[in-house]
Amino acid sequence: MPKGLFLDDERNQQDITWVQYPENIEWTVVRSFSEFVKVVRTDVFELLSFDHDLQDFSKGSEMTGYDCLKFYCDFIGFHGLKPEYHPVILVHSMNPIGKVNILSYWKNYLESLK
């Protein structure tokens, strides 16, 4: 069964009706940047779904889904994960600018590998 990582501070994947998720995903739900970091360091996922606004603050700065994706790109780059093994990235955030930023960062990351 494919594994999915769902990042959101309050919702669960079944609450999301505006994104079409594949069937039969085994979901892991994380609520903060630190949980995200811990989980991606220990497991591999075929799909990641991001919220942008996490209400997660560290040293006075908000940690967002965008920050999580930046960490993830650095992490998979450091470990040499080949593009054919990259997960599907979806964004379920209701923040339109945050959604565009996350998807643009992922697109630019993939382009940088070519």
Phi, psi and omega in degrees: 000131179297147181254137177236146176247125183246115181255114178196139183282343182219331183269163171246163185301328180289345176282345186270111181254353184261003175235134178269102178272147173298157179281160172060040175270135172270105188271141165244126182256131175234149188246352185211168178301314183296321176296319179301311181301314181300315184289316182290338176284342186242353183215163180243136183235146176270343183215137174233133179240125189249137160262155178267306187272106187258352185053042182240116185244135179226119179055039176084355179249142177281131174265125186244176173299328175299317177297322178297316179295320178300316176300315183299316179298317176298318182296310182289329175294317179298323182270002173069032178294120183290147184307326181293348178254006179290146180283167169284133178250123176238154178233119179257006181299143174272359178273106186297323180289317177300319179298312179299318180297316180296311182295323179293319179298316179297316179299315179295323177299312180297320178297325182292343180275347183281000000 
